[in-house]
Structure formats: C-alpha cells, structure tokens
Amino acid sequence: MKTADLHGLPPGVPEHLHSEGIEELYPPQGDAVDAGILDGESVVASVPTASGKTLIAELAMLSAVQRGGKALYIVPLRALASEKKAEFERWAEYGVTVGVSTGNYQSSGEWLGSRDIIVATSEKVDSLVRNGAPWVDDLSCVVADEVHLVDDRHRGPTLEVTLAKLRKINPGLQTVALSATVGNADEVADWLDATLVQSDWRPIDLKMGVHYGSAINFDDGSQREVPVERGQKKTAALVDDTLDEGGSSLVFVNSRRNAESEARRLADVTKARLTGQERDDLRELAKELRDVSDTDTSDDLADAVAKGAAFHHAGLASEHRALVEEAFRDRLIKVVCATPTLAAGVNTPSRRVIVRDWRRYDGEFGGMKPLDVLEVHQMCGRAGRPGLDPYGEAVLLAKDSETMDELFERYVWAEAEDVRSKLAAEPALRTHLLATVASGFANTRQGLLDFLDQTLYATQTTESGRLETVTDTVLAYLEANEFIEREEETIRATNIGHSVSRLYLDPMSAAEIIDGLRYAADKRVEKLRIIEGGGSASKSSKSSKPTDEPDEPDESVGFTTASDLQAEQNGEVDEDDEDESDENLDADDFEMTYPTPLGLYHLVSRTPDMYELYLKSGDRETYTELCYEREAEFLGRTPSEYEDVAFEDWLAALKTAKLLEDWASETDEDRITDRYGVGPGDIRGKVDTAQWLLGAAEQLAGDLKLGNNVAVREAKKRVEYGVREELLDLAGVRGVGRKRARRLYEAGIVSRSDLRDADKSVVLAALRGRQKTAENILEAVGRRDPSMDEIEEDTSTRVAAGASEDDDGQASLGDFG
C-alpha cells in the first residue's frame, strides 16, 4: 500500500511520510490499515520488533485527531514517554500538539486537555482517571504500547485495569494495542474487541543462532566462522568480528555487575577500532557522563565510553542511560553491555545481539532460572537496523554441543509463551478495587464483579469462583482499615479511602503509614503527659493499663488530642491556655516527641510501595545493632528477633531508611553507593519514592488530624534536596542544590534573603567563580541586578568555604531526574 493512498489524515501527513522515505507501508502496516485503523477500528498488532508498530499507532492517532478527537499513547516506561513525545512532535507543523505526563500521581493534569496526543505511563493514566481528569472523557483513541506486559506481575494489572476503565468511560473508544509476537495474541484481541494483525515479517532479515566451538550455527542451517583465540572470551571474539564489518553489538547479561565487568573487558576490543575523530568525540561524551554524578559508577562508565564501550542498567542515572543510548544509535559507542531492561522498548538496534547469559537468579525459584522465550526474543529483536544494516544476527553462547541443542530447542526454534493476566493477585486487587469504588465505577459487590468481568483475567480464567473469593477477601481488608464502608448492598469509599486512591497508594501502604502516624501521635501525647505530670506518676499510671486499651485523653494536660497536637505544631496555641508547668519542660524531651527523619524514612520504607534494599551477608548484625540503638525513633513496635521474617523485613526497611538519612545528611554520593552497593539511579529511585510517600503521609496526617505535619514535611524536603535542616531554604532555590547550598552557607549566606542581598564577590567565590551559574541563581532568588560583569570573586571566602578549586560539586542527585 502506498502512503500517498492513505486517507483521513491531517493534510500534508502523507507527503511528509514520503519525504522521510516511506513511500510504501510495510506489510503489517498495510494489514492494519485494511483492518480499519484510519476509520476508528480497534486493532491488536502482534509483530516483531522493528517492523513498524509505531507508525501503525501514529496513523491511528493522527486520523483520530483529524476527526476532531483526542489520542492517548500509553508506554510502560518513563524513558519511553520522552522518546515517543520527541518522535510525535514532528507532526506539530500539521497542527498536532503533543503533551507528556509521567509523574505527580496527585495531579489531574488538566493542562493536557489542550493537547491532541498525550503520552503517559499506565500508572500515570490510572492516577489521572482516579483524580478525575476531565479530558479523559474526550478520548477517541488509545494506544497501548508493549501490551504483552499485562503478563508482568508488577505493572501488568495496572495496564489491564486502566484499559478496562478507559473503555468503560468511552464505549466507542478505538483501542490499538502493540505487542511483540506472543502465543495468544488472539485472546488479547478478543478481550479488546479488536481485529488481530499478526505477522512474522521484518524489514531486514534476522538470523538466530548459537555460537559453539569456532562458528555460529544459524537457524537456517548456515554457519559463520568466528574463531576464539586462546585466552580470548567468546563475547570478545563476536564483538571483534562485528567490528570487522563496521557493525555494533548489544551484549545481554544477567546482572549489573556482569554488565560493568563485561564492558570493561570489551573496551579493550573497541578502543583499537576507533578513528581519531571518534576518540575526540568519546572523550567529550565521557566528560558529560562524569558530570552526571560524583560516583564510581559514573567514572567507570566514562572510562569505558572513552574507549568505545558502555554498560546500561537500572542502577544508572537517567542522564547516563540517555547519553549512552543516543551515542549507540549514532554508532559512536560500538558495544553496549546491558541487563534486559534495554530490551523493553528502547530504540537501540544493533548489527549483532549477543545473549551471553540466558539464566538469571530468581529468589522464588531458588536459584538460576532460564529466561522466558518472549524475553530472549525481545532481546534478539534488537538485531538489525533498518537503513543501516543489511541483516541482523542474534547469537546465544554454548560451551558444548548438548547446550547448543538445548538453546535451539528452548529459544531459537521456540514460540513465545502466552501472556497471562496477573490481576487476581491480592496486592493488585486491593489497589484497583479501592480505586474502582472511589472513582465511581462500581458501588456494589456485584458491580465490582461486573467491572472485573471486562478484564483480560475474566477472559482467560477457567477457575470458577477465584475472582469472587479474592474480591471478598480484599473488600474485608479495605473495610477493616476504614477505606470503604458498606450499607446493605452499597459500597462507598470513605473520605480517607478517597484520599488513598487519589494519592495512588497501595491501601496496605496507607494502612502502614496511618498506623505509624497514629503511633507517633499517641507516643507524643504520652511523652507530654510524663513531662508535664512530673514523670514517674504518669508513667506508672500508663503502665497499669491493659496494652490493648487506648488511653483516655487527660483534659487537664495541654496538647493531648490530635487537633491540639496539630495546633501546637502550627504555632496556633493560645498562650493563655498553656499550663504554667510548661516552663519546666526539658527541651530535649520535648523535641523527642516529634517523629525524627529516620523514623519517618523507616515508616515509608516498610510499605509495599517502597522496594527495600536487600540484607546482604553481615548486614543482619550491623542493622540489628542499629535497630536497638535507635529503637525509640521507630513509628511502630519492633518485631522480636524470633519473628524471623518480620524482623528481617524490619531490618531491610532500616537499611533503606539509613540510605535516605545519609542522603539527607549530605553524605557524598560515592560513599552512599559504596556503603549500600547501589548505583546513582537506585538512589534517585529511593529518593523519588520517599518524596512521594512522605507527601502522601503529610496529607493523610492532615486528613486524620494526627499532627506531625511539620515534621513530615521537613523530612520530605530534606530527602528531596539531600541536605541538613539548616540548608532547606537555600537548597530550594533553582540552580543551587545540595553542595552549592553548603558552600554558600559556609560563606555566611544562610538564607534566601541573605543570598538576595549578599556581596556578589562572596557569592561568586562560593560558586567557584562560575559567573553564569551565579547570575542564574541570583536571578532565581529575585535579585534585581544579577549581572556578574566586572565582579571579582572574594578568594578569602572561597578558602573559608573549604572545597577544592576544581570541585564544582553539583553533580548530585538534586540536579537530575
């Protein structure tokens, strides 16, 4: 089918496609047009990687916009959202506007209503529906990229429920689902009431094979000689062979450590193949990578990149990954060693894909488990770049003939597995059932079951009664925690249930946070009783009560109710109401009645929404000692050491909380990565999650009048900026960040007002003589004349601030996202 023959698109789009060299559609694209994507028909396209799925989506969305509608493109990863937005923005010259939204789950994203095409993750779309985004009602087309990820137990249920909700809101919604080739694409199409377009066609040939001995044995019976020299690794020989033909290689391994070590080894192969210009360009790229983060990981990546190799995994900062991906696409980096995260939709094709590791450690499995066929096929699909490579090769590695035979049977000749819904798991259902009630999609048990009947799970299940049983269990849990209330047949979300849904919390996380905040409020009341009542008498009175019976507030003592605590914290207490005995309070005792940052970090770290750090060998002893040392700060009862699983979880949360406390105490990034065995991307992930959960805790504390809002807000701000309390004001200025704030503070500039009025020479010295940076910061803080022209830095201030001449210090997590 010729692009010139396409109909129903904005004027100029067919000509634009022609100018991009797309004169004729690929067969799967033509099949999708025949199935009616230009006329609003729903389609499931199950085709290989690099076979033109994105253009199928674009044609559907552009035709929907031309009909006066609005389109939504759902991606599985934030990184893909930015990539797709940039790709779709080329249609701006034809009047098509694009918006992207991935964060802030409490936002309704009303501004997105002015956009024609909206790109978002499934989690963000789910939160927009919960928060009543008005433009959702106007959608006429939704595209679900990588829809086979409904099989993923973490994000799959959200994608599944979100599609079901969108289709219920908009009964005539055109649904276009893009999938890898899977075993049961017909089931997915049936679920979505869509026409199936299924094809094995690729724009360039893909040969899959296994390297054994001195040759690659391909699935078509051919061989390619790739001898391995004595002392040489198979991977190095294959990468070297690819470079002989000017191609690039993607090497998939099973762990971050292996990705980094393999990249170091392969850098010795690639460095000898670089031109002089490439060496210069790579040196500049290496400098950019070092500036992203002041960690060993950043340095190790830069060292490898300077030689033409790189590693890629989730522990890297987002800037690290983006720079590596772009340089690899530009063929500047010759080989990337990656964990399977790179196979999940990111556009990084190469001449040859090498699957070095086809087993991965799985704790539930109890050892090394073979990868799924679909996952390996996704990796292999990265081989071959249309327009750049004449073919693509995907190679697995075998050490003997028996393994070679196994790899052919298991992966090369095998069909991908069926995708199966994971919705019936209780953790997924408790989140989505509450949201379904709170959002008004159902208000009875039968209504919930009817809604769930629109999901893929209902299409697939053969287990009679399973969904009803899990639904009843979840409803009982939600009712017990006061997130819903039932009156005869009617189910309603409580006020706090609505808040939990809008905050996008797992109800179990919300219950944990609420219990912890109530524990803190009760502890504060009791502490104040002891202090104001003279200590021992009040304490003995407390201990005489049954432990399961709540204390009655003593109206003769100040600040004993939750509202009193909040008023006291906000400075709203009338001095005439204060007991004269307040003047005898011990200041340290009084301060200890507030939750500490560590206590709050530990509270959010033990919720299901925070991925805890693992306890490694030797960690149990270290964190058990710390646990008892700081037990008074925890917002909840510490489990006994004999409660083995509960105590291990408590310590894992403590390790996570200690990382957050270190970050908020201005501990250097490289020390944190070394101490906890994580990468800068992991720190960013923990910090982002802690910010979100602490923000939710602050709102829940206010909704329930539990007090402590100020303490929660401060802990959130400290972890956001990565600073101690005294730097919060400065660190919030755009462009300052944690290390610049510290240097300004040490130079005697301790607040925004100080910064606004400070001597420019002092500011310039504290900022290491960086004039443009100083001007931008002074402008951000409201200085009338921020110019640094003819300003000389005060060198005595620089010495006083105490950092090295070449340490700008802003390569910190506060500066990248």
PDB file of N, CA and C in Angstrom, residues 523-575:
ATOM      1  N   LYS A 523       2.388   8.380  71.091  1.00  0.00           N
ATOM      2  CA  LYS A 523       3.653   8.467  71.836  1.00  0.00           C
ATOM      3  C   LYS A 523       3.908   9.895  72.280  1.00  0.00           C
ATOM      4  N   ARG A 524       3.563  10.839  71.409  1.00  0.00           N
ATOM      5  CA  ARG A 524       3.748  12.247  71.749  1.00  0.00           C
ATOM      6  C   ARG A 524       2.846  12.648  72.907  1.00  0.00           C
ATOM      7  N   VAL A 525       1.577  12.223  72.872  1.00  0.00           N
ATOM      8  CA  VAL A 525       0.655  12.519  73.966  1.00  0.00           C
ATOM      9  C   VAL A 525       1.194  11.973  75.279  1.00  0.00           C
ATOM     10  N   GLU A 526       1.644  10.724  75.238  1.00  0.00           N
ATOM     11  CA  GLU A 526       2.131  10.096  76.464  1.00  0.00           C
ATOM     12  C   GLU A 526       3.407  10.765  76.968  1.00  0.00           C
ATOM     13  N   LYS A 527       4.290  11.148  76.046  1.00  0.00           N
ATOM     14  CA  LYS A 527       5.533  11.805  76.442  1.00  0.00           C
ATOM     15  C   LYS A 527       5.226  13.139  77.117  1.00  0.00           C
ATOM     16  N   LEU A 528       4.298  13.881  76.549  1.00  0.00           N
ATOM     17  CA  LEU A 528       3.941  15.163  77.138  1.00  0.00           C
ATOM     18  C   LEU A 528       3.270  14.988  78.496  1.00  0.00           C
ATOM     19  N   ARG A 529       2.497  13.924  78.632  1.00  0.00           N
ATOM     20  CA  ARG A 529       1.890  13.630  79.937  1.00  0.00           C
ATOM     21  C   ARG A 529       2.965  13.395  80.986  1.00  0.00           C
ATOM     22  N   ILE A 530       3.956  12.597  80.584  1.00  0.00           N
ATOM     23  CA  ILE A 530       5.022  12.259  81.528  1.00  0.00           C
ATOM     24  C   ILE A 530       5.780  13.522  81.924  1.00  0.00           C
ATOM     25  N   ILE A 531       6.100  14.366  80.901  1.00  0.00           N
ATOM     26  CA  ILE A 531       6.870  15.581  81.169  1.00  0.00           C
ATOM     27  C   ILE A 531       6.062  16.542  82.042  1.00  0.00           C
ATOM     28  N   GLU A 532       4.824  16.770  81.650  1.00  0.00           N
ATOM     29  CA  GLU A 532       4.031  17.766  82.361  1.00  0.00           C
ATOM     30  C   GLU A 532       3.509  17.238  83.688  1.00  0.00           C
ATOM     31  N   GLY A 533       3.375  15.898  83.794  1.00  0.00           N
ATOM     32  CA  GLY A 533       2.863  15.339  85.035  1.00  0.00           C
ATOM     33  C   GLY A 533       3.942  15.007  86.035  1.00  0.00           C
ATOM     34  N   GLY A 534       5.174  15.330  85.733  1.00  0.00           N
ATOM     35  CA  GLY A 534       6.256  15.102  86.691  1.00  0.00           C
ATOM     36  C   GLY A 534       6.972  13.807  86.505  1.00  0.00           C
ATOM     37  N   GLY A 535       6.581  13.021  85.497  1.00  0.00           N
ATOM     38  CA  GLY A 535       7.378  11.837  85.141  1.00  0.00           C
ATOM     39  C   GLY A 535       6.822  10.561  85.684  1.00  0.00           C
ATOM     40  N   SER A 536       7.264  10.093  86.848  1.00  0.00           N
ATOM     41  CA  SER A 536       7.040   8.713  87.279  1.00  0.00           C
ATOM     42  C   SER A 536       5.577   8.391  87.524  1.00  0.00           C
ATOM     43  N   ALA A 537       4.836   9.319  88.142  1.00  0.00           N
ATOM     44  CA  ALA A 537       3.439   9.000  88.451  1.00  0.00           C
ATOM     45  C   ALA A 537       2.645   8.750  87.191  1.00  0.00           C
ATOM     46  N   SER A 538       2.834   9.639  86.226  1.00  0.00           N
ATOM     47  CA  SER A 538       2.130   9.478  84.956  1.00  0.00           C
ATOM     48  C   SER A 538       2.541   8.210  84.270  1.00  0.00           C
ATOM     49  N   LYS A 539       3.834   7.899  84.341  1.00  0.00           N
ATOM     50  CA  LYS A 539       4.338   6.708  83.656  1.00  0.00           C
ATOM     51  C   LYS A 539       3.765   5.460  84.287  1.00  0.00           C
ATOM     52  N   SER A 540       3.684   5.414  85.638  1.00  0.00           N
ATOM     53  CA  SER A 540       3.155   4.216  86.285  1.00  0.00           C
ATOM     54  C   SER A 540       1.668   4.078  86.002  1.00  0.00           C
ATOM     55  N   SER A 541       0.995   5.218  85.907  1.00  0.00           N
ATOM     56  CA  SER A 541      -0.421   5.170  85.552  1.00  0.00           C
ATOM     57  C   SER A 541      -0.623   4.559  84.188  1.00  0.00           C
ATOM     58  N   LYS A 542       0.230   4.908  83.275  1.00  0.00           N
ATOM     59  CA  LYS A 542       0.164   4.349  81.915  1.00  0.00           C
ATOM     60  C   LYS A 542       0.402   2.848  81.949  1.00  0.00           C
ATOM     61  N   SER A 543       1.405   2.426  82.673  1.00  0.00           N
ATOM     62  CA  SER A 543       1.790   1.014  82.632  1.00  0.00           C
ATOM     63  C   SER A 543       0.758   0.127  83.307  1.00  0.00           C
ATOM     64  N   SER A 544      -0.132   0.726  84.115  1.00  0.00           N
ATOM     65  CA  SER A 544      -1.124  -0.101  84.784  1.00  0.00           C
ATOM     66  C   SER A 544      -2.294  -0.456  83.889  1.00  0.00           C
ATOM     67  N   LYS A 545      -2.374   0.183  82.717  1.00  0.00           N
ATOM     68  CA  LYS A 545      -3.496  -0.079  81.823  1.00  0.00           C
ATOM     69  C   LYS A 545      -3.224  -1.284  80.945  1.00  0.00           C
ATOM     70  N   PRO A 546      -4.272  -1.996  80.507  1.00  0.00           N
ATOM     71  CA  PRO A 546      -4.079  -3.071  79.526  1.00  0.00           C
ATOM     72  C   PRO A 546      -3.498  -2.499  78.248  1.00  0.00           C
ATOM     73  N   THR A 547      -2.588  -3.235  77.624  1.00  0.00           N
ATOM     74  CA  THR A 547      -1.889  -2.726  76.442  1.00  0.00           C
ATOM     75  C   THR A 547      -2.802  -2.558  75.246  1.00  0.00           C
ATOM     76  N   ASP A 548      -3.945  -3.289  75.202  1.00  0.00           N
ATOM     77  CA  ASP A 548      -4.816  -3.180  74.038  1.00  0.00           C
ATOM     78  C   ASP A 548      -5.930  -2.156  74.247  1.00  0.00           C
ATOM     79  N   GLU A 549      -5.872  -1.414  75.350  1.00  0.00           N
ATOM     80  CA  GLU A 549      -6.916  -0.435  75.633  1.00  0.00           C
ATOM     81  C   GLU A 549      -6.356   0.961  75.437  1.00  0.00           C
ATOM     82  N   PRO A 550      -6.964   1.796  74.596  1.00  0.00           N
ATOM     83  CA  PRO A 550      -6.412   3.132  74.355  1.00  0.00           C
ATOM     84  C   PRO A 550      -6.521   4.021  75.582  1.00  0.00           C
ATOM     85  N   ASP A 551      -5.540   4.914  75.725  1.00  0.00           N
ATOM     86  CA  ASP A 551      -5.575   5.861  76.832  1.00  0.00           C
ATOM     87  C   ASP A 551      -6.645   6.915  76.594  1.00  0.00           C
ATOM     88  N   GLU A 552      -7.334   7.295  77.659  1.00  0.00           N
ATOM     89  CA  GLU A 552      -8.264   8.418  77.571  1.00  0.00           C
ATOM     90  C   GLU A 552      -7.469   9.707  77.704  1.00  0.00           C
ATOM     91  N   PRO A 553      -7.741  10.715  76.882  1.00  0.00           N
ATOM     92  CA  PRO A 553      -7.007  11.966  76.992  1.00  0.00           C
ATOM     93  C   PRO A 553      -7.263  12.643  78.329  1.00  0.00           C
ATOM     94  N   ASP A 554      -6.224  13.197  78.907  1.00  0.00           N
ATOM     95  CA  ASP A 554      -6.316  13.912  80.167  1.00  0.00           C
ATOM     96  C   ASP A 554      -6.514  15.386  79.847  1.00  0.00           C
ATOM     97  N   GLU A 555      -7.741  15.873  80.045  1.00  0.00           N
ATOM     98  CA  GLU A 555      -8.057  17.225  79.617  1.00  0.00           C
ATOM     99  C   GLU A 555      -7.350  18.277  80.449  1.00  0.00           C
ATOM    100  N   SER A 556      -6.729  17.870  81.560  1.00  0.00           N
ATOM    101  CA  SER A 556      -6.024  18.849  82.372  1.00  0.00           C
ATOM    102  C   SER A 556      -4.620  19.108  81.866  1.00  0.00           C
ATOM    103  N   VAL A 557      -4.178  18.332  80.876  1.00  0.00           N
ATOM    104  CA  VAL A 557      -2.827  18.474  80.351  1.00  0.00           C
ATOM    105  C   VAL A 557      -2.904  19.010  78.929  1.00  0.00           C
ATOM    106  N   GLY A 558      -2.010  19.943  78.575  1.00  0.00           N
ATOM    107  CA  GLY A 558      -2.028  20.544  77.246  1.00  0.00           C
ATOM    108  C   GLY A 558      -1.638  19.583  76.146  1.00  0.00           C
ATOM    109  N   PHE A 559      -2.150  19.847  74.895  1.00  0.00           N
ATOM    110  CA  PHE A 559      -1.760  19.132  73.682  1.00  0.00           C
ATOM    111  C   PHE A 559      -2.007  17.637  73.771  1.00  0.00           C
ATOM    112  N   THR A 560      -3.168  17.211  74.241  1.00  0.00           N
ATOM    113  CA  THR A 560      -3.397  15.779  74.380  1.00  0.00           C
ATOM    114  C   THR A 560      -4.255  15.207  73.269  1.00  0.00           C
ATOM    115  N   THR A 561      -4.888  16.026  72.474  1.00  0.00           N
ATOM    116  CA  THR A 561      -5.672  15.500  71.354  1.00  0.00           C
ATOM    117  C   THR A 561      -4.929  15.729  70.057  1.00  0.00           C
ATOM    118  N   ALA A 562      -5.341  14.986  69.037  1.00  0.00           N
ATOM    119  CA  ALA A 562      -4.660  15.122  67.741  1.00  0.00           C
ATOM    120  C   ALA A 562      -4.768  16.539  67.208  1.00  0.00           C
ATOM    121  N   SER A 563      -5.952  17.167  67.370  1.00  0.00           N
ATOM    122  CA  SER A 563      -6.095  18.540  66.877  1.00  0.00           C
ATOM    123  C   SER A 563      -5.246  19.509  67.684  1.00  0.00           C
ATOM    124  N   ASP A 564      -5.133  19.238  69.011  1.00  0.00           N
ATOM    125  CA  ASP A 564      -4.250  20.076  69.830  1.00  0.00           C
ATOM    126  C   ASP A 564      -2.816  19.956  69.355  1.00  0.00           C
ATOM    127  N   LEU A 565      -2.412  18.716  69.028  1.00  0.00           N
ATOM    128  CA  LEU A 565      -1.028  18.497  68.568  1.00  0.00           C
ATOM    129  C   LEU A 565      -0.779  19.276  67.292  1.00  0.00           C
ATOM    130  N   GLN A 566      -1.759  19.236  66.367  1.00  0.00           N
ATOM    131  CA  GLN A 566      -1.583  19.948  65.109  1.00  0.00           C
ATOM    132  C   GLN A 566      -1.515  21.455  65.356  1.00  0.00           C
ATOM    133  N   ALA A 567      -2.400  21.957  66.228  1.00  0.00           N
ATOM    134  CA  ALA A 567      -2.401  23.384  66.530  1.00  0.00           C
ATOM    135  C   ALA A 567      -1.093  23.798  67.178  1.00  0.00           C
ATOM    136  N   GLU A 568      -0.609  22.968  68.105  1.00  0.00           N
ATOM    137  CA  GLU A 568       0.674  23.269  68.771  1.00  0.00           C
ATOM    138  C   GLU A 568       1.797  23.316  67.772  1.00  0.00           C
ATOM    139  N   GLN A 569       1.761  22.337  66.819  1.00  0.00           N
ATOM    140  CA  GLN A 569       2.839  22.257  65.839  1.00  0.00           C
ATOM    141  C   GLN A 569       2.822  23.454  64.899  1.00  0.00           C
ATOM    142  N   ASN A 570       1.622  23.945  64.592  1.00  0.00           N
ATOM    143  CA  ASN A 570       1.494  25.081  63.689  1.00  0.00           C
ATOM    144  C   ASN A 570       1.623  26.422  64.411  1.00  0.00           C
ATOM    145  N   GLY A 571       1.907  26.362  65.722  1.00  0.00           N
ATOM    146  CA  GLY A 571       2.075  27.600  66.475  1.00  0.00           C
ATOM    147  C   GLY A 571       0.776  28.327  66.735  1.00  0.00           C
ATOM    148  N   GLU A 572      -0.340  27.562  66.813  1.00  0.00           N
ATOM    149  CA  GLU A 572      -1.653  28.191  66.948  1.00  0.00           C
ATOM    150  C   GLU A 572      -2.205  28.123  68.370  1.00  0.00           C
ATOM    151  N   VAL A 573      -1.387  27.713  69.346  1.00  0.00           N
ATOM    152  CA  VAL A 573      -1.877  27.558  70.711  1.00  0.00           C
ATOM    153  C   VAL A 573      -1.921  28.916  71.407  1.00  0.00           C
ATOM    154  N   ASP A 574      -3.040  29.211  72.049  1.00  0.00           N
ATOM    155  CA  ASP A 574      -3.179  30.459  72.792  1.00  0.00           C
ATOM    156  C   ASP A 574      -2.333  30.360  74.044  1.00  0.00           C
ATOM    157  N   GLU A 575      -1.463  31.334  74.253  1.00  0.00           N
ATOM    158  CA  GLU A 575      -0.565  31.289  75.398  1.00  0.00           C
ATOM    159  C   GLU A 575      -1.344  31.235  76.701  1.00  0.00           C
TER     160      GLU A 575
END
